[in-house]
XYZ file of C-alpha atoms in Angstrom:
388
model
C 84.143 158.582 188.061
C 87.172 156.744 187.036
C 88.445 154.311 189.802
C 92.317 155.315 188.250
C 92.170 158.742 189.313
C 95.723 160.412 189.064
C 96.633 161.595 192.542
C 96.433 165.076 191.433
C 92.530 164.412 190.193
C 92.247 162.948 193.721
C 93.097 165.830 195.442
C 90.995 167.975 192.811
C 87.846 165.916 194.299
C 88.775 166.542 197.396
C 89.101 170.015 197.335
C 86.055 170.352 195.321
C 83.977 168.826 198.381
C 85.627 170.700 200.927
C 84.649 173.818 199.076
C 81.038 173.104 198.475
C 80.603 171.980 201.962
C 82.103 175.392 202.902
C 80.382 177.773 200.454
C 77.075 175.727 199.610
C 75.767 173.063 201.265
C 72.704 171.582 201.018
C 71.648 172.999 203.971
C 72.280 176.598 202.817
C 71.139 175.549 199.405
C 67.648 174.547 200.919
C 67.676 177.820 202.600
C 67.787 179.681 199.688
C 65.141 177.537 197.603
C 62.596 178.668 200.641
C 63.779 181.889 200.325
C 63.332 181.857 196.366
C 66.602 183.894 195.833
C 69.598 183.325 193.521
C 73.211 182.477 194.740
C 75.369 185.300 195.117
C 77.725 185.991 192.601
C 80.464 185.873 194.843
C 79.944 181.965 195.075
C 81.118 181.831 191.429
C 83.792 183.690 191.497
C 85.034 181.588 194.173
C 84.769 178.664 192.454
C 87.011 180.015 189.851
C 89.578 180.690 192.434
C 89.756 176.889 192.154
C 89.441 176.336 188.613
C 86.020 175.488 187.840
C 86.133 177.306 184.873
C 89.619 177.032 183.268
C 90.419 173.272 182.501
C 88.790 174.152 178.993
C 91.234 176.334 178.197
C 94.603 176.440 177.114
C 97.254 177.118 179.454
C 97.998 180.049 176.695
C 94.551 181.993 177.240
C 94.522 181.499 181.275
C 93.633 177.639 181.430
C 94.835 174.540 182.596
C 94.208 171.226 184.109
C 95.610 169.683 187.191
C 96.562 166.486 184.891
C 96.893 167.439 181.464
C 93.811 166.264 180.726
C 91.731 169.265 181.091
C 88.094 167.682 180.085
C 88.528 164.646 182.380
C 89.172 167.279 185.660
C 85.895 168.736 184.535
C 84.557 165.612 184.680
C 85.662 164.934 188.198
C 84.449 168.143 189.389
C 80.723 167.551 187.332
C 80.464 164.520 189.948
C 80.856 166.464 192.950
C 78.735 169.162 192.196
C 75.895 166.806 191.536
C 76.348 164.882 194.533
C 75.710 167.796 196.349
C 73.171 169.442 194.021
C 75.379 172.430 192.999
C 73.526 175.131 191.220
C 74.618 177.653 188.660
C 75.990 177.514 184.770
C 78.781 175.453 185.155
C 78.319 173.553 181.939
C 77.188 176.577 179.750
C 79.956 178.819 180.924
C 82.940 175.539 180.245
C 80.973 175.380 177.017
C 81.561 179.074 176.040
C 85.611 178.756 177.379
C 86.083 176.174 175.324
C 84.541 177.627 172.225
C 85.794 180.477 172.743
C 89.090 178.844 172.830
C 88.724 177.066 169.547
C 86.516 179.411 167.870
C 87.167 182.840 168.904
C 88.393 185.283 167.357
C 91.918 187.256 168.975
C 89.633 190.274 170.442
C 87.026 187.655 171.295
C 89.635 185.874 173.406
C 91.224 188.911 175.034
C 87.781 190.506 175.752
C 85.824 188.180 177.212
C 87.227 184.751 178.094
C 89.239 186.233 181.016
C 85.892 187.210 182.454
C 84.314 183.704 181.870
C 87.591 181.965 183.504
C 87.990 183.931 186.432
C 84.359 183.408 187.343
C 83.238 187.619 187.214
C 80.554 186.353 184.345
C 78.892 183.445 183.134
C 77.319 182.276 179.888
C 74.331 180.229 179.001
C 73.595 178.448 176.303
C 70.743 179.186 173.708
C 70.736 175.582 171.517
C 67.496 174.083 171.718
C 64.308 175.294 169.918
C 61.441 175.237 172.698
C 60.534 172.335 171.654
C 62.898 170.476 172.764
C 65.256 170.378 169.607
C 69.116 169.984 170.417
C 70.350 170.290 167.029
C 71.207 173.845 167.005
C 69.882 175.238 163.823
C 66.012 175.653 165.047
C 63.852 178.522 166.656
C 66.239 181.405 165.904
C 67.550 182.961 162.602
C 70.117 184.930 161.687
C 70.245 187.784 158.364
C 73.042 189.669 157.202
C 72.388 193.200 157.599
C 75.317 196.217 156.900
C 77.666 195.478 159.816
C 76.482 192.846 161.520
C 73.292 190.347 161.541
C 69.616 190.827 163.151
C 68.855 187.872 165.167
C 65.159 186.379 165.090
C 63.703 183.896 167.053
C 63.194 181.790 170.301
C 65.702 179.618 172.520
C 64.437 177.075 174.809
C 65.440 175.296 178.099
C 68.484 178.123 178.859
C 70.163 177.158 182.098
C 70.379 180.015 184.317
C 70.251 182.565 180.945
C 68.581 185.362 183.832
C 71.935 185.654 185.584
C 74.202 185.481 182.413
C 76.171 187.971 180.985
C 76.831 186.397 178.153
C 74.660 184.161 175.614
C 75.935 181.544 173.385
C 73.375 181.464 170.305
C 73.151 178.728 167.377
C 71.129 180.209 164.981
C 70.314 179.663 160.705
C 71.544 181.673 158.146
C 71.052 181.267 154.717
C 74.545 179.939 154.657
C 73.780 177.114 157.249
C 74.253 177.143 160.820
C 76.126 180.280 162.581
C 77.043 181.224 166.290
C 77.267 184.256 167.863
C 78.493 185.694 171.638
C 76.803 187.843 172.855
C 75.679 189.891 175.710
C 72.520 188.847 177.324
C 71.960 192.881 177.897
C 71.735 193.526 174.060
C 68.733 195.644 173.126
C 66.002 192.830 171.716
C 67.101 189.807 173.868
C 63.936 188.880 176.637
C 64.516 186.403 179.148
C 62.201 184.470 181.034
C 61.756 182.388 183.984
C 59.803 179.167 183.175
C 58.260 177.464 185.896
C 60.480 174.166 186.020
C 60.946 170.997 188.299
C 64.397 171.216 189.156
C 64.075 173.427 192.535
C 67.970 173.870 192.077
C 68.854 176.133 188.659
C 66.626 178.130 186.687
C 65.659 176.998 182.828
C 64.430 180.225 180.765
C 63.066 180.642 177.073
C 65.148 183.522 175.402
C 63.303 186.004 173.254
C 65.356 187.638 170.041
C 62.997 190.387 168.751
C 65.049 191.886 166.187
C 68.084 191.945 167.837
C 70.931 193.918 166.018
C 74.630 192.477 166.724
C 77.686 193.664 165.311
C 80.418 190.981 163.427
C 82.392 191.125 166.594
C 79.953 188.753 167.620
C 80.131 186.661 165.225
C 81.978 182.766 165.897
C 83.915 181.271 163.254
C 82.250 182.161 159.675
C 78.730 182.410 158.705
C 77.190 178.653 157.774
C 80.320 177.166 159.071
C 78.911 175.994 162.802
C 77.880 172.441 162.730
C 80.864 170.658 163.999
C 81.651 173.452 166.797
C 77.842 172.829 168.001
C 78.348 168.766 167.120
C 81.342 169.691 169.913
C 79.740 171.430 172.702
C 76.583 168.860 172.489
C 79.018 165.993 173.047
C 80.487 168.156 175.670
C 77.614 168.878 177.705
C 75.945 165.383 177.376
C 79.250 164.232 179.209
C 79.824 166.843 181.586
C 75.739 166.634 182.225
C 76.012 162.549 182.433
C 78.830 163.369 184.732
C 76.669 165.228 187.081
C 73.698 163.029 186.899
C 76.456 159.896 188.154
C 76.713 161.757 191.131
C 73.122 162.532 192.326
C 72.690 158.978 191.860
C 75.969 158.321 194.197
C 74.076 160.329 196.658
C 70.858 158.740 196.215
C 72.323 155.151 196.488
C 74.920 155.988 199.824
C 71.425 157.171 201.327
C 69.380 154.600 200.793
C 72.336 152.131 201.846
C 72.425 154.257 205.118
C 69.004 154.305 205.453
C 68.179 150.452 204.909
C 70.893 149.517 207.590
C 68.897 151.875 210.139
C 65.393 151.304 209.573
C 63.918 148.489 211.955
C 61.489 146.520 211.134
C 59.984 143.547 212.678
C 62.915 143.416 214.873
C 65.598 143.276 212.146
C 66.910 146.662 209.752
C 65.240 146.221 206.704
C 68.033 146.023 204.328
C 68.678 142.757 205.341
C 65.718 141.343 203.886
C 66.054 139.946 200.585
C 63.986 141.546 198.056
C 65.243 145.472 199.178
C 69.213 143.097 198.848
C 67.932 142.568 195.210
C 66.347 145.843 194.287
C 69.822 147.730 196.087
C 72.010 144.902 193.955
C 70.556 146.124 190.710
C 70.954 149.785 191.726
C 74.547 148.876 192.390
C 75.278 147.492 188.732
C 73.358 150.379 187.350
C 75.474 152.976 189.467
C 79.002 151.330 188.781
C 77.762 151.451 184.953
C 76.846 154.809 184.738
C 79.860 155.951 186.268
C 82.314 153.374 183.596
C 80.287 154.910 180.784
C 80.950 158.810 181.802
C 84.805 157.463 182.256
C 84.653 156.072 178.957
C 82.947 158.719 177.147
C 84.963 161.342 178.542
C 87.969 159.330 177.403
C 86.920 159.413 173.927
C 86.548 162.851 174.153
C 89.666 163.461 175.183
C 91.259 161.521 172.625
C 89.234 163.380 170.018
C 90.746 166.541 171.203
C 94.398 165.239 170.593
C 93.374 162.994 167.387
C 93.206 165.882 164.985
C 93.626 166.146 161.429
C 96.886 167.660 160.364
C 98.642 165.502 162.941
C 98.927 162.436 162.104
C 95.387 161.220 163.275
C 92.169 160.538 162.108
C 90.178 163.281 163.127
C 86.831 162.759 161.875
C 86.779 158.898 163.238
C 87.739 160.835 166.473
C 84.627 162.571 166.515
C 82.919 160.034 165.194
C 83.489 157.654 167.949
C 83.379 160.685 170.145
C 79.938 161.321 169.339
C 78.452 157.768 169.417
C 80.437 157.612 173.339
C 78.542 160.909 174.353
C 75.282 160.109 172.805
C 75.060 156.606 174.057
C 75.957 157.787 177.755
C 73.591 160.503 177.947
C 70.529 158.277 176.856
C 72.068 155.283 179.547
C 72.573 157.220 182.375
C 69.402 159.576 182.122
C 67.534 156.836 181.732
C 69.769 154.424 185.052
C 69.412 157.438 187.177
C 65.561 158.076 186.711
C 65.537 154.297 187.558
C 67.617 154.190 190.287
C 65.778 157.302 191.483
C 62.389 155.659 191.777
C 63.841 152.029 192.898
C 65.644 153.590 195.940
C 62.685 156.062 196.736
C 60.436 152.258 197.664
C 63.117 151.650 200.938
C 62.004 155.032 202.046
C 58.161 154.767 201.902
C 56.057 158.103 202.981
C 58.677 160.158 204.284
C 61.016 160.243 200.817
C 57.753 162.287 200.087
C 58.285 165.271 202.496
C 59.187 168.544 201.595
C 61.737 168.279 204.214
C 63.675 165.121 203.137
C 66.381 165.447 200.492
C 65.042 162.856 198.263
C 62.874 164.881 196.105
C 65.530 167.252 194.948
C 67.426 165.101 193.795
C 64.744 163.226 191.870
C 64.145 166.710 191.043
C 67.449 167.037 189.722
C 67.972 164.193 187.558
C 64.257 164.107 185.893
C 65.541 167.619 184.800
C 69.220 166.454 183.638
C 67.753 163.926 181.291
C 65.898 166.313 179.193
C 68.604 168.539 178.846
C 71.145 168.608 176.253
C 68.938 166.285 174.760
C 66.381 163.845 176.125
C 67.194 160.169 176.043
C 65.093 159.228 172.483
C 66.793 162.030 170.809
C 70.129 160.570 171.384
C 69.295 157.561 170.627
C 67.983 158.727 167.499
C 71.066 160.612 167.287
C 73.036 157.291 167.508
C 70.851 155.773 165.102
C 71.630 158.477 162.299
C 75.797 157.903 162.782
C 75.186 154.142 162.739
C 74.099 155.370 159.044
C 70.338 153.193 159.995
């Protein structure tokens, strides 16, 4: 992250490792991947004791930030929990506080987002189409029906959606795109457990058979959601980039370690010239990856405080917003699958055990690249606002 951390930010990292090394650390972690069991609830809940979940929000509904600057804390706390592999919906749930913040409606607010702050539930997502499709509008629908809408369709690639108590859904109605909140309990809604790579989180498919929902759980008006989803994509591909920085911090510290240690023929093998050049390009690729999440989270920032009505030029904002987020997601998924691989030669046959660290983290960041959109699509995605 950003080399001009305010002190406060500073001691918000710091704090942030002590706690994972306290509540989750890898060790424990790898414990409970043998095991196959889920992380206690309790582990969320105190992470919101430390605000985790409330630098989305306005100081007004619960929130805050440590330095005013509530999405670049986030961003600072992203970084630490993928340096040490942290599990759970952190993104999804911040995603739902913040919408929830802009979007919701007064009952909405009171009803729910206290629940989502203080870490007692958690959201997920449902964006993407199975297929892969981060736009929003495809695989589920949405028809007016007396009182409410019945909700049709199939989410893909759900972060943790089996432990959420609250879904996030973009879906199409005839008026355009529309989002709803609501609970993942509602009569209708299947989860399921796919069989995935990352050996850290859980990624589901979420089943709407008919599902009846009430207009309380309805976000903004009907047809009116593509520039709250435009939001929470540029959001997450941050806050995701931000986490992916860090695995690869990890990745690179170990392999530094590692090449210092290892002897071979008498000398340790980092000091031979070709593993100096291979670590010097993993280097520039780290530092860049981490100056791209600083700058897109900056632009985010200022999109937040650039809006119309205020003197600024909002949709430039979010136009340069969306090219910063876009362009670091495809960069740094692609640097850290890279960097991944590169580092992974200085280890040779043991990076390969089940019992070395190296593979979940590979794990980790193969996953985080297809999420919230895969590299091409946000390049593509840059592509269409370049108008080419």
């Amino acid at each position: 992250m950003d080399p001009d951390l305010t002190p406060d930010q500073r001691l918000l990292r710091e704090t942030a490792e002590r706690f994972v090394e306290t509540s989750l650390p890898l060790a424990k972690l790898r414990e409970l991947i043998d095991a196959g069991g889920e992380v206690d609830p309790s582990y969320r809940r105190a992470a919101a004791e430390v605000g985790w979940f409330a630098f989305l929000a306005p100081e007004s509904l619960g929130g805050g930030s440590v330095s005013g600057v509530g999405l670049l804390d986030a961003a600072v706390l992203a970084e630490v929990r993928g340096r040490q592999l942290q599990p759970g919906s952190f993104i999804d749930t911040n995603l739902a506080v913040a919408t929830l913040s802009r979007e919701g409606s007064a009952h909405q607010q009171a009803a729910i987002l206290p629940d989502l702050i203080t870490g007692e539930a958690a959201a997920a997502w449902a964006v993407a189409d199975p297929s892969g499709d981060w736009s929003g509008g495809a695989g589920a629908r949405a028809e007016a029906v007396p009182g409410g809408f019945r909700l049709s369709g199939r989410k893909g690639l759900v972060v943790e959606a089996q432990s959420a108590r609250w879904l996030l859904l973009t879906a199409t109605a005839p008026e355009g795109p529309t989002q709803f909140l609501l609970p993942a309990s509602t009569p209708g809604v299947a989860v399921e457990v796919l069989p995935g790579l990352d050996l850290t989180r859980r990624l589901c498919e979420v089943t709407f058979d008919g599902v009846v929902v009430d207009d309380a759980a309805l976000l903004g008006a009907p047809g009116r959601a593509g520039a709250a989803v435009d939001a929470q994509l540029r959001l997450a591909a941050v806050l995701s980039s931000a986490e992916t920085a860090g695995a690869m911090q990890y990745l690179f510290d170990l392999t530094v370690r590692y090449c210092k240690d290892r002897i071979a023929f008498g000398r340790p093998i980092g000091s031979f010239q070709a593993i100096k050049h291979q670590l010097a390009d993993s280097s520039l690729a780290l530092e860049m990856s981490h100056a791209v999440v600083t700058a897109a989270a900056r632009a985010l920032a200022a999109e937040g405080d650039d809006t119309p009505g205020d003197g600024g030029d909002g949709g430039a904002a979010a136009a340069r917003a969306a090219h910063a987020a876009s362009l670091t997601k495809a960069f740094v998924s692609d640097a850290a699958i890279e960097l991944a691989h590169n580092c992974w030669q200085h280890f040779g046959g043991i990076a390969y055990t089940w019992e070395h660290d190296f593979h979940l983290y590979l794990r980790r960041v193969t996953t985080d690249a297809s999420l919230y959109g895969s590299p091409a699509w946000h390049r593509e995605r840059v592509c269409q606002l370049a108008g080419i």
